[in-house]
Coordinates of C-alpha atoms and ligand atoms in Angstrom, one line a residue:
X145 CA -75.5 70.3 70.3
X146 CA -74.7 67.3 72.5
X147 CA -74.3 68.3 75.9
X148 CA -71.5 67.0 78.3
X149 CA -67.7 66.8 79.2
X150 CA -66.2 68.2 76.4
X151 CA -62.1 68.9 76.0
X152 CA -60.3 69.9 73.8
X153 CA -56.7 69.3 73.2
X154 CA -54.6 71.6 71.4
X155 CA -51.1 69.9 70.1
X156 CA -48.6 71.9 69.0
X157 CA -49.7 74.7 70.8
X158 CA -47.3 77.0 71.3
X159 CA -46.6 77.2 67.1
X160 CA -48.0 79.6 64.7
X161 CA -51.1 77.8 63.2
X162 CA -52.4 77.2 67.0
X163 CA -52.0 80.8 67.8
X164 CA -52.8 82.6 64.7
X165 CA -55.9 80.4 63.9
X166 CA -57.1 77.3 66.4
X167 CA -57.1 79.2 69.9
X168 CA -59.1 82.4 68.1
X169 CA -61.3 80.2 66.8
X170 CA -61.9 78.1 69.9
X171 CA -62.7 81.8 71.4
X172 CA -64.9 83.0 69.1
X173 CA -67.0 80.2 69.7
X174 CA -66.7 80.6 73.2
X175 CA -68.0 84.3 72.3
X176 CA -71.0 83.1 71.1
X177 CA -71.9 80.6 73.4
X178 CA -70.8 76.9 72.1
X179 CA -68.1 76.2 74.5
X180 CA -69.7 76.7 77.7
X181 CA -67.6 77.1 81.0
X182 CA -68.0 74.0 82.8
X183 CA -68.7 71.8 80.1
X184 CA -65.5 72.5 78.3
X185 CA -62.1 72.3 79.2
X186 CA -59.0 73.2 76.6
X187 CA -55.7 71.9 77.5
X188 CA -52.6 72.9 75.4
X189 CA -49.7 70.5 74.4
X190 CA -46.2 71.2 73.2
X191 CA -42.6 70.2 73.5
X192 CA -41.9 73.8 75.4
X193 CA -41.5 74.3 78.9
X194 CA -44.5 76.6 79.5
X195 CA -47.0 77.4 82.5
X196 CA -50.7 77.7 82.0
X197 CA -50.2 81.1 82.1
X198 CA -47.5 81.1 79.9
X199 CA -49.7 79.9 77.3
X200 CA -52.4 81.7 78.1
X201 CA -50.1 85.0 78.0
X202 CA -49.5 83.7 74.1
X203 CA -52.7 83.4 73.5
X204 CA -54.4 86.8 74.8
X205 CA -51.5 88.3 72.4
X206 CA -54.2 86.9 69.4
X207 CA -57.6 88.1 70.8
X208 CA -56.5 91.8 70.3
X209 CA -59.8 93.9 70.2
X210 CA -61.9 91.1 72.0
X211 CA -63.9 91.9 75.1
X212 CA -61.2 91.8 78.3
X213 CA -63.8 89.9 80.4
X214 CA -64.5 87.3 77.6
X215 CA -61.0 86.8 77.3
X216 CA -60.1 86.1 80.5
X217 CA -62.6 83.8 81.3
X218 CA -61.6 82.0 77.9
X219 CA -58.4 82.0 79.3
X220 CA -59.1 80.3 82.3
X221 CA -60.2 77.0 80.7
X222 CA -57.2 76.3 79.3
X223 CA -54.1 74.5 80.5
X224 CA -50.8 73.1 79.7
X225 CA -49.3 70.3 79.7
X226 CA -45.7 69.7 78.0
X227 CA -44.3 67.0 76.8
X228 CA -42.6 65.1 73.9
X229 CA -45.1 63.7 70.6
X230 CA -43.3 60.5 71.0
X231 CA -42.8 59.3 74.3
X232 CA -45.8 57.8 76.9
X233 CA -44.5 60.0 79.8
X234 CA -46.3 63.1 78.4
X235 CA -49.2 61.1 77.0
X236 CA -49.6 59.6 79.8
X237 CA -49.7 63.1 82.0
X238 CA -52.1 64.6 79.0
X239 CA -54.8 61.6 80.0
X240 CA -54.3 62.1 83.5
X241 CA -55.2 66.1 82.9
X242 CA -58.0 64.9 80.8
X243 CA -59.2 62.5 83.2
X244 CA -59.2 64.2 86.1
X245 CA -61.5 67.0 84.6
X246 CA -63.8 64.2 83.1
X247 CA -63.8 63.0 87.0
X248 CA -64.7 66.6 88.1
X249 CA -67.4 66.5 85.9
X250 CA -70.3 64.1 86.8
X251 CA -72.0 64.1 83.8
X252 CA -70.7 60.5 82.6
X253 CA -69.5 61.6 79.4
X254 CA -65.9 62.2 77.9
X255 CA -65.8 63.6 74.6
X256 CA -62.5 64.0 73.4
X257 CA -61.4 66.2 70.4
X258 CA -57.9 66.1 69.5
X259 CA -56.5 69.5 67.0
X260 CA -53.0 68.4 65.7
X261 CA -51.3 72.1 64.8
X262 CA -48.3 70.3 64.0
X263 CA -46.1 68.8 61.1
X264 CA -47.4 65.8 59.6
X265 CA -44.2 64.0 60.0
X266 CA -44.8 63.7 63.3
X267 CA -48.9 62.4 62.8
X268 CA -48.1 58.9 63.2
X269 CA -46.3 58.8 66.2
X270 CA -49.0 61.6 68.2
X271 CA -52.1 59.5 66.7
X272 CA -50.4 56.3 68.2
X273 CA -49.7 57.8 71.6
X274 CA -53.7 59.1 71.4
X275 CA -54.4 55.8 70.6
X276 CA -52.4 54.5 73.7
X277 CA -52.9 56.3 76.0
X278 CA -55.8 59.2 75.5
X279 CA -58.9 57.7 74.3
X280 CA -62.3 58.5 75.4
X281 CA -62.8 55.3 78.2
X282 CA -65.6 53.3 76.9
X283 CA -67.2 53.4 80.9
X284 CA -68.3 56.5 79.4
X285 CA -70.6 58.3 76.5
X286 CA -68.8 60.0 74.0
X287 CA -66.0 60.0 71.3
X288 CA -62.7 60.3 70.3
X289 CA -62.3 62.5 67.1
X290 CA -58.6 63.9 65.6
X291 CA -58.6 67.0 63.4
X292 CA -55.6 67.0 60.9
X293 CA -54.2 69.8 58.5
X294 CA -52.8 69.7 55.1
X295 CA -50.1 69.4 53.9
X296 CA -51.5 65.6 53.6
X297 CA -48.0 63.9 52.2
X298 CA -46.3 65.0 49.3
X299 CA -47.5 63.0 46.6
X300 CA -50.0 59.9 46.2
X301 CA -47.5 57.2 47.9
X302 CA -46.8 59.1 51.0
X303 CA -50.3 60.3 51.5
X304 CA -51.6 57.2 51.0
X305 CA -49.0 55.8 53.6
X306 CA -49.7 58.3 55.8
X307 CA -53.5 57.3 55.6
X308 CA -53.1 53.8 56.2
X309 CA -50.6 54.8 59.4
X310 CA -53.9 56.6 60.9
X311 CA -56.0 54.6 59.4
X312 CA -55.2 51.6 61.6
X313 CA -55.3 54.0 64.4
X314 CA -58.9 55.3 64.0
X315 CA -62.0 55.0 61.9
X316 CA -62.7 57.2 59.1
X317 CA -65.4 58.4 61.2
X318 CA -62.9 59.5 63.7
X319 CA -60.8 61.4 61.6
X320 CA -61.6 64.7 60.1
X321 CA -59.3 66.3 57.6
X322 CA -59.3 70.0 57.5
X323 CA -59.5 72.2 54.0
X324 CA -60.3 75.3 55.5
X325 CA -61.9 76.8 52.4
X326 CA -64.7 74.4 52.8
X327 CA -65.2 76.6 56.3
X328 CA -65.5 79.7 54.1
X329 CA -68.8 81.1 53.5
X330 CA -69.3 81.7 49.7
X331 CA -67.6 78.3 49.6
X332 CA -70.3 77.0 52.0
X333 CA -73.1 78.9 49.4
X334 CA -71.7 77.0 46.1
X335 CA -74.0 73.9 47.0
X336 CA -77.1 76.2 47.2
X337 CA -76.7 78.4 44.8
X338 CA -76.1 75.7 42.3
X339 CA -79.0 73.4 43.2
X340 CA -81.6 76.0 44.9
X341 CA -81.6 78.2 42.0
X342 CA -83.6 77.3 39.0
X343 CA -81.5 79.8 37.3
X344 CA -78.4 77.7 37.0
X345 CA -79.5 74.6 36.9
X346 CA -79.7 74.4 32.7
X347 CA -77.2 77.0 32.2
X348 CA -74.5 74.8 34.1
X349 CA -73.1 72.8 31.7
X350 CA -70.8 72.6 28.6
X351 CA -73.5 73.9 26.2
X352 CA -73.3 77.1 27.9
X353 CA -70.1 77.9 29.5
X354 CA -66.5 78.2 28.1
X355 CA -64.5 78.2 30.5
X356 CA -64.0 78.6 34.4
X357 CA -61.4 79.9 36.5
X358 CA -60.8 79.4 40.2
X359 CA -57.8 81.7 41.4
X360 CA -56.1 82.5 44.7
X361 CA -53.9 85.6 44.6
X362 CA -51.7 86.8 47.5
X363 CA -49.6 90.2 47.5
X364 CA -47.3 88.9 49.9
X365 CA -44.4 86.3 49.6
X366 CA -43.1 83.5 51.9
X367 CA -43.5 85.8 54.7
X368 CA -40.5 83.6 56.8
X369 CA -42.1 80.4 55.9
X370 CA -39.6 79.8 53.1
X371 CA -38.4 76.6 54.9
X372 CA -41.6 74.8 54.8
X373 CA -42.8 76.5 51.5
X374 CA -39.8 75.6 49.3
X375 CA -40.5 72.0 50.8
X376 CA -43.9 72.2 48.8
X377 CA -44.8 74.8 46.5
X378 CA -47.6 76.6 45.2
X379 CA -49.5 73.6 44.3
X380 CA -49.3 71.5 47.6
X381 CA -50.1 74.6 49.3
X382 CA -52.9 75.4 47.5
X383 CA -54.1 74.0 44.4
X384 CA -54.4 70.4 45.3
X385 CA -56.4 71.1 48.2
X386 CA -58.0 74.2 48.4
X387 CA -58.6 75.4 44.9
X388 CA -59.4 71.6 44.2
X389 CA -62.2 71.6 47.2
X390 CA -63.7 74.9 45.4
X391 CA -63.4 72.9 42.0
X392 CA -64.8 70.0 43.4
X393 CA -68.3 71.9 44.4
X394 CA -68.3 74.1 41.2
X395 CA -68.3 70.8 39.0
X396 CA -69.9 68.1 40.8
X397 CA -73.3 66.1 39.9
X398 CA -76.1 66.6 42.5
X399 CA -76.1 64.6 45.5
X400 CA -78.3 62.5 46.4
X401 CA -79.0 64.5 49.4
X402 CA -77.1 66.3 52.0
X403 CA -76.0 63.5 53.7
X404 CA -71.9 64.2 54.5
X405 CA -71.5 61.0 52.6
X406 CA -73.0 61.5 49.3
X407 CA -71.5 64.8 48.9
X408 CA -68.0 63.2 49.2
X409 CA -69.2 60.9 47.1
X410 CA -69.9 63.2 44.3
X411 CA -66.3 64.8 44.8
X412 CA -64.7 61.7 44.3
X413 CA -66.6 60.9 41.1
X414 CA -65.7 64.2 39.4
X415 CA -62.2 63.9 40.5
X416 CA -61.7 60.7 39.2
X417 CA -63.3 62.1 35.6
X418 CA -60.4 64.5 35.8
X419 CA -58.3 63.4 32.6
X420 CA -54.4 63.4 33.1
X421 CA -52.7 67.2 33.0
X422 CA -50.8 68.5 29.9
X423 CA -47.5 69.5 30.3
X424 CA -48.5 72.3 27.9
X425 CA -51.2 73.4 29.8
X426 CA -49.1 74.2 32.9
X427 CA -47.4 77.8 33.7
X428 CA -45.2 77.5 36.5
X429 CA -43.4 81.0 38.0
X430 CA -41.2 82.0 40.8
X431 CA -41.2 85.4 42.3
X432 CA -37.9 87.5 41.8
X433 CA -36.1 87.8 45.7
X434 CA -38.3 84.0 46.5
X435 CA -34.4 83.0 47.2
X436 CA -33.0 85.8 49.0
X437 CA -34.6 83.8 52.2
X438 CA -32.0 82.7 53.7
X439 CA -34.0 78.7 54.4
X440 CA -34.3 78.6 50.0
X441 CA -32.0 76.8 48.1
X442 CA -30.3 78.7 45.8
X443 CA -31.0 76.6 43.0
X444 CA -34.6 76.2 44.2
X445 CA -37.4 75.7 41.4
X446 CA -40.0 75.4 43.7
X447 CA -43.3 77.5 42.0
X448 CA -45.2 79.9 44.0
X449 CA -47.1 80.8 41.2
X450 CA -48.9 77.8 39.1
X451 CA -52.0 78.3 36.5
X452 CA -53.3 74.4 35.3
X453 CA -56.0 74.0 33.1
X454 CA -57.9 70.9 34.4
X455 CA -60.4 68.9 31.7
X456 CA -63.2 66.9 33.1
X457 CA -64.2 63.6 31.1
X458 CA -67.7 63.3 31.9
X459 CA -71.4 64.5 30.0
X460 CA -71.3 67.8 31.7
X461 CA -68.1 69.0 30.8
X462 CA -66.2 67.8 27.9
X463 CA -64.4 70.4 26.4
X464 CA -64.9 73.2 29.2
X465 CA -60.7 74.0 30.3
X466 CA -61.2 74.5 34.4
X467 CA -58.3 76.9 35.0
X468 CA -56.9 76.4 38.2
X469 CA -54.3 79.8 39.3
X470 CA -52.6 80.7 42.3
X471 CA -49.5 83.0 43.1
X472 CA -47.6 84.8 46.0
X473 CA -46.0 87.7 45.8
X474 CA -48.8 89.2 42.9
X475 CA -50.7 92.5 42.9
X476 CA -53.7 91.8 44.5
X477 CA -55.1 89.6 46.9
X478 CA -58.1 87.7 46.6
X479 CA -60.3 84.6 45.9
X480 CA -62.3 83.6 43.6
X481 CA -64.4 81.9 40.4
X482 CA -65.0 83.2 37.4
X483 CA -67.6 81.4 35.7
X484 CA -67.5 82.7 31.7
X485 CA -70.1 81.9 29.2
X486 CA -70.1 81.6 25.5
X487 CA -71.0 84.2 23.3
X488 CA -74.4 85.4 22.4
X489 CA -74.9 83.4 18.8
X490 CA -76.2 85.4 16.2
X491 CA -75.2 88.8 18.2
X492 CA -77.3 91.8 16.6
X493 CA -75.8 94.3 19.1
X494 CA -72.5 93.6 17.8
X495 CA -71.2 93.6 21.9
X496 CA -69.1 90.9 21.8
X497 CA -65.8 93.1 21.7
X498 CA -67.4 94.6 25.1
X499 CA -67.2 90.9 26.9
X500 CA -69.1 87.9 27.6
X501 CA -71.7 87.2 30.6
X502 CA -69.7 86.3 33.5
X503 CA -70.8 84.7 37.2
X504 CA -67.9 85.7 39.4
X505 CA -68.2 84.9 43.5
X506 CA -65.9 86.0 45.3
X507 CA -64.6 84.3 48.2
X508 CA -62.8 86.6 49.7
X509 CA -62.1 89.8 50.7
X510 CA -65.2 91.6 50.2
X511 CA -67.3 88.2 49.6
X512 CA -69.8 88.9 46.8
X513 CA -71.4 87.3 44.0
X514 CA -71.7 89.2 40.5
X515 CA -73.0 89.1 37.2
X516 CA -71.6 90.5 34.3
X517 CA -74.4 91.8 31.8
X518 CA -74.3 93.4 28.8
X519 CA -77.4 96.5 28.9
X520 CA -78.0 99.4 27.5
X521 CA -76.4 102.4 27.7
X522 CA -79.0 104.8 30.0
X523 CA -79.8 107.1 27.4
X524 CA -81.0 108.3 24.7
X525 CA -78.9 106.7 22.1
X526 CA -78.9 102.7 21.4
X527 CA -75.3 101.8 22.7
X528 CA -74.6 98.8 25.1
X529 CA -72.0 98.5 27.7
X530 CA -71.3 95.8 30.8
X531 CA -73.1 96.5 33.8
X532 CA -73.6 93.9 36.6
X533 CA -76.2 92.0 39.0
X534 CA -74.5 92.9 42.0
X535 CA -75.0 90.7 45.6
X536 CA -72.2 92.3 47.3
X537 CA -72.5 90.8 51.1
X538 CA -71.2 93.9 53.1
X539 CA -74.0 95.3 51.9
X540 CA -77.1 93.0 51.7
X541 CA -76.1 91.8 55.1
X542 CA -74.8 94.6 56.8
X543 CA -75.3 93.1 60.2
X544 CA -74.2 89.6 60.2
X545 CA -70.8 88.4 60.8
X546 CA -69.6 86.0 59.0
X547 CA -67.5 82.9 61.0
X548 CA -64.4 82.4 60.4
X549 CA -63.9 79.2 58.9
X550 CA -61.8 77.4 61.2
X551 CA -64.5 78.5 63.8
X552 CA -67.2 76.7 61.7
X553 CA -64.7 73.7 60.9
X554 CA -64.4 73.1 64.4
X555 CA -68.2 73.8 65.7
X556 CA -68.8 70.8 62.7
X557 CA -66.0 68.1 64.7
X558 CA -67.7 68.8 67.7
X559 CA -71.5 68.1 66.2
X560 CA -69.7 64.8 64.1
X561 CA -70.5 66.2 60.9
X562 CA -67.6 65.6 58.4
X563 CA -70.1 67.4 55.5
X564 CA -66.9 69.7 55.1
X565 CA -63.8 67.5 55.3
X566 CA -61.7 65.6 53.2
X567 CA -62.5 61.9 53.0
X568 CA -59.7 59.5 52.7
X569 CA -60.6 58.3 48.8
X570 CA -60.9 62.1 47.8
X571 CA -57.2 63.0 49.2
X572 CA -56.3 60.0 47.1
X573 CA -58.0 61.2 44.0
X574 CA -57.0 64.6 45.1
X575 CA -52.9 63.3 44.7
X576 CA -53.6 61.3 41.6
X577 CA -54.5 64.3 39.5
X578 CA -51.1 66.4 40.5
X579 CA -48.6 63.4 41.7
X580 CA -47.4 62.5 37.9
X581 CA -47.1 67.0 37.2
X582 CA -45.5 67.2 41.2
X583 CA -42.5 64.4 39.9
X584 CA -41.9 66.4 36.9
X585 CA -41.3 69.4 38.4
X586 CA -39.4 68.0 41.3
X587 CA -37.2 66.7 38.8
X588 CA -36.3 70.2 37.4
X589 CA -38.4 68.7 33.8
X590 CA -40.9 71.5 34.2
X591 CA -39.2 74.9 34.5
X592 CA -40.7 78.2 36.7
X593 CA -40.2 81.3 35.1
X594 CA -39.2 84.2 36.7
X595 CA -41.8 86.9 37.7
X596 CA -41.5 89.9 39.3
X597 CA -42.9 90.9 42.5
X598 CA -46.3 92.3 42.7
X599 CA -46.8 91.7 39.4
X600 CA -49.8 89.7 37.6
X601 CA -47.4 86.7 37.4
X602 CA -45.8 85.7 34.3
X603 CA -47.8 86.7 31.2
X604 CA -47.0 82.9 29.8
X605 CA -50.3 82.3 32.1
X606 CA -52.1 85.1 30.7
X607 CA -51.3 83.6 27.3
X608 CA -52.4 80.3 28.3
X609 CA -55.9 81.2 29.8
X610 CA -56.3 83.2 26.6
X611 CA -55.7 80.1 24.3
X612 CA -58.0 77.9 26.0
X613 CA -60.6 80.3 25.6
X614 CA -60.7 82.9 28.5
X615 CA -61.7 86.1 27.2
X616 CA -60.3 89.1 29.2
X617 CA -62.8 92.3 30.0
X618 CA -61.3 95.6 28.8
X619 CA -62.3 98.7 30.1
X620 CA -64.6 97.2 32.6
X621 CA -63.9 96.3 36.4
X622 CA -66.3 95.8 38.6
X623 CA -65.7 97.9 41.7
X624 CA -66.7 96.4 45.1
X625 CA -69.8 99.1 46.6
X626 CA -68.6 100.5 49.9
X627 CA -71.6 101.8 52.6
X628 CA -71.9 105.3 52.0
Ligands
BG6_866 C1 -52.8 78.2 53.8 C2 -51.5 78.2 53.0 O1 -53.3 76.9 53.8 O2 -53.7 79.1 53.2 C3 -50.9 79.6 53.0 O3 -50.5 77.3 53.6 C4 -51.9 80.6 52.5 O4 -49.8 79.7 52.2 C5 -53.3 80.4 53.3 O5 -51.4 81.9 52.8 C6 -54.4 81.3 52.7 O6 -55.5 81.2 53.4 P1 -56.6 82.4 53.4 O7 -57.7 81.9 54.2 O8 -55.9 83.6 53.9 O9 -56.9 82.6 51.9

């Protein structure tokens, strides 16, 4: 890690996203030794008339169960400074904060991370007072880098104008777009498992698999974020970025090498071999009671439940339906893809009613990796039945703890490494795939149907996996092993 006079400048800081995820994750790595007292100073920014230790007050109300004497000296490198996102005034009193810290410091170098937690309507007019008045002065080493979140505009024109409004505000290089499922481990182990492991490498292909699913499953609804869900829906909250970053790395050639830029590279190509979506191979749903929040219209048809099948025009994949699934509000919660393969030709065992092999990794909770395999039945007669290859991590790695993924998404802005963000052509490629499905569905052509809460979602989606080829397991479920 580079060494030297690091800050880091929360905006929005006194909103949910900063509490709930960025200042944890700024203290975790502080926990473990990245952020080093003296070398790093945090400084808070919001609208809010707050005191350091206002903020700080907020913040200790996140790092429940941490160590009190970690926490407190956490605590003391941060500061606040208030002030609007579109006037100088508070820009200006943010560089002077910044400044006179980098002064402090006599190391010569200023490097200057900026964490927008805020609404992206108001991007523009924060990166242009950054721009103004905050850079890193070029009397010294260092850098200026800007972390944005999602949601990324609303369809291909407006996130393409709000990339050209930052993009004449900073390099590309400058400017790291956060996913955070690419800060999730299992997500982090697609690229090696599929191009470490012999194993996969021929069996990765049309010629061997059917289909593949990639599904995000909450048990809980809106939660009080009706107002800004309804404003998007399932699929700008989660299937156009994150389950599209996961599908992105389950489908994507083989990089050159590692380099940040020819992994993007690859993204881009198999999202631009993504042909256009079928109306008819679209399920849309809407939880019963979505509504009842008070900030829904009550004529709202915004989905928080979507399954897409996705068809990728290239060698590898012709013909394979990518099934693309995510709901609030279901029975379950959880993460992951379900890689299924074709059936065993010329079957002597006569198994295929019992289910086809299956490579499920599962993101979250209880991160694993499983195979489905058809054995035999221990005993003495000649039966078969599904059994599994079982890598459950809580298990194999009983003492490692696994980052949290804005922790690791940060640690990567600080090293430069933009491996794990979202470059400008992909979001475009991203929006081209769901803008011309997003329009039809804002203008009520595509209906949601109704499902009820903590439910599997509407059985329509069930029916649609099942004709493109998904072939449900009965009577096996592969239960998670728990340390004895
Ligand atoms: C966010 C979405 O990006 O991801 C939320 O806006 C969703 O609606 C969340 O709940 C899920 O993240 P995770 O890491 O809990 O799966």
């Amino acid at each position: 890690l580079e060494q030297g006079c690091l800050t880091i400048v929360v905006l929005g800081a006194s909103g949910d996203l900063a509490k709930k995820k960025t200042f944890p994750a700024l203290y975790h790595l502080f926990e473990q030794g990245f952020l080093q007292s003296g070398e790093v100073h945090i400084v808070g920014y919001a609208r809010t008339n707050l005191s350091d230790d206002g903020l700080r007050g907020r913040i200790r109300a996140y790092l429940k169960g941490a160590s009190e004497e970690h926490v407190s000296e956490f605590l003391q490198l941060i500061k606040y400074v208030g002030g609007s996102y579109d006037s100088g005034e508070g820009f200006e009193k943010l560089n002077k904060e910044i400044s006179d810290y980098e002064m402090s410091n006599n190391s010569g170098s200023s490097r200057r991370l900026f964490y927008l937690a805020l609404p992206p309507s108001v991007y523009p007019s924060v990166c242009k007072m950054i721009r103004t008045y905050c850079m890193s002065p070029t009397s010294r080493t260092g850098w200026t880098r800007v972390i944005v979140e999602k949601p990324f505009g609303r369809d291909l024109d407006s996130a393409e104008e709000l990339s050209s409004q930052l993009g004449e505000l900073f390099q590309e290089d400058q400017l790291y777009r956060i996913d955070h499922y690419l800060g999730k481990e299992l997500v982090q182990n697609l690229l090696v498992l599929r191009f470490a492991n012999r194993l996969f490498l021929p069996l990765w292909n049309r010629d061997n698999v059917d289909n593949i699913q990639i599904v995000f499953r909450e048990d809980f609804g809106t939660d009080g974020r009706g107002g800004y869900f309804d404003q998007y829906g399932i699929i700008r909250d989660i299937i156009q970025n994150h389950l599209l970053q996961v599908f992105c790395l389950v489908a994507m050639e083989k990089p050159v090498s590692l380099k940040p830029e020819h992994i993007r590279d690859e993204k881009v190509k198999v999202l631009q071999s993504v042909n256009p979506i079928k109306d008819e191979e679209v399920v849309l749903g809407q939880y019963q009671g979505y509504k009842d929040d008070p900030t829904v219209p009550d004529d709202s048809n915004t989905p928080t439940f979507a399954s897409i099948v996705l068809r990728v025009h290239n060698e590898r994949w012709e013909g394979v339906p990518f099934i693309l699934k995510a709901g609030k509000a279901l029975n379950s919660r959880k993460a992951e893809i379900r890689v299924q393969f074709k059936d065993v030709p010329g079957d002597i065992f006569k198994c295929k009613k019992q289910g086809r092999n299956e490579f499920v990794i599962r993101l979250q909770p209880s991160e694993a990796m499983y195979m489905k395999l058809t054995v035999k039945k221990p005993g003495l007669e000649m039966a078969t039945e599904q059994s599994e290859l079982d890598l459950s991590y809580g298990m194999r790695y009983q003492d490692v703890k696994i980052p949290e993924a804005y922790e690791r998404l940060i640690l990567d802005t600080i090293r430069g490494d933009q491996q794990h963000f979202v470059r400008r052509d992909e979001l475009k490629a991203a929006w081209q795939i769901f803008t011309p499905l997003l329009h039809n569905i804002d203008a009520g052509k595509l209906k949601a149907v109704s499902y009820k809460p903590g439910s599997r979602g509407p059985k329509e989606a069930d029916e649609l996996s099942e004709k493109v080829g998904y072939m449900q397991t009965h009577g096996y479920i592969w239960i998670p092993p728990t340390l004895a």
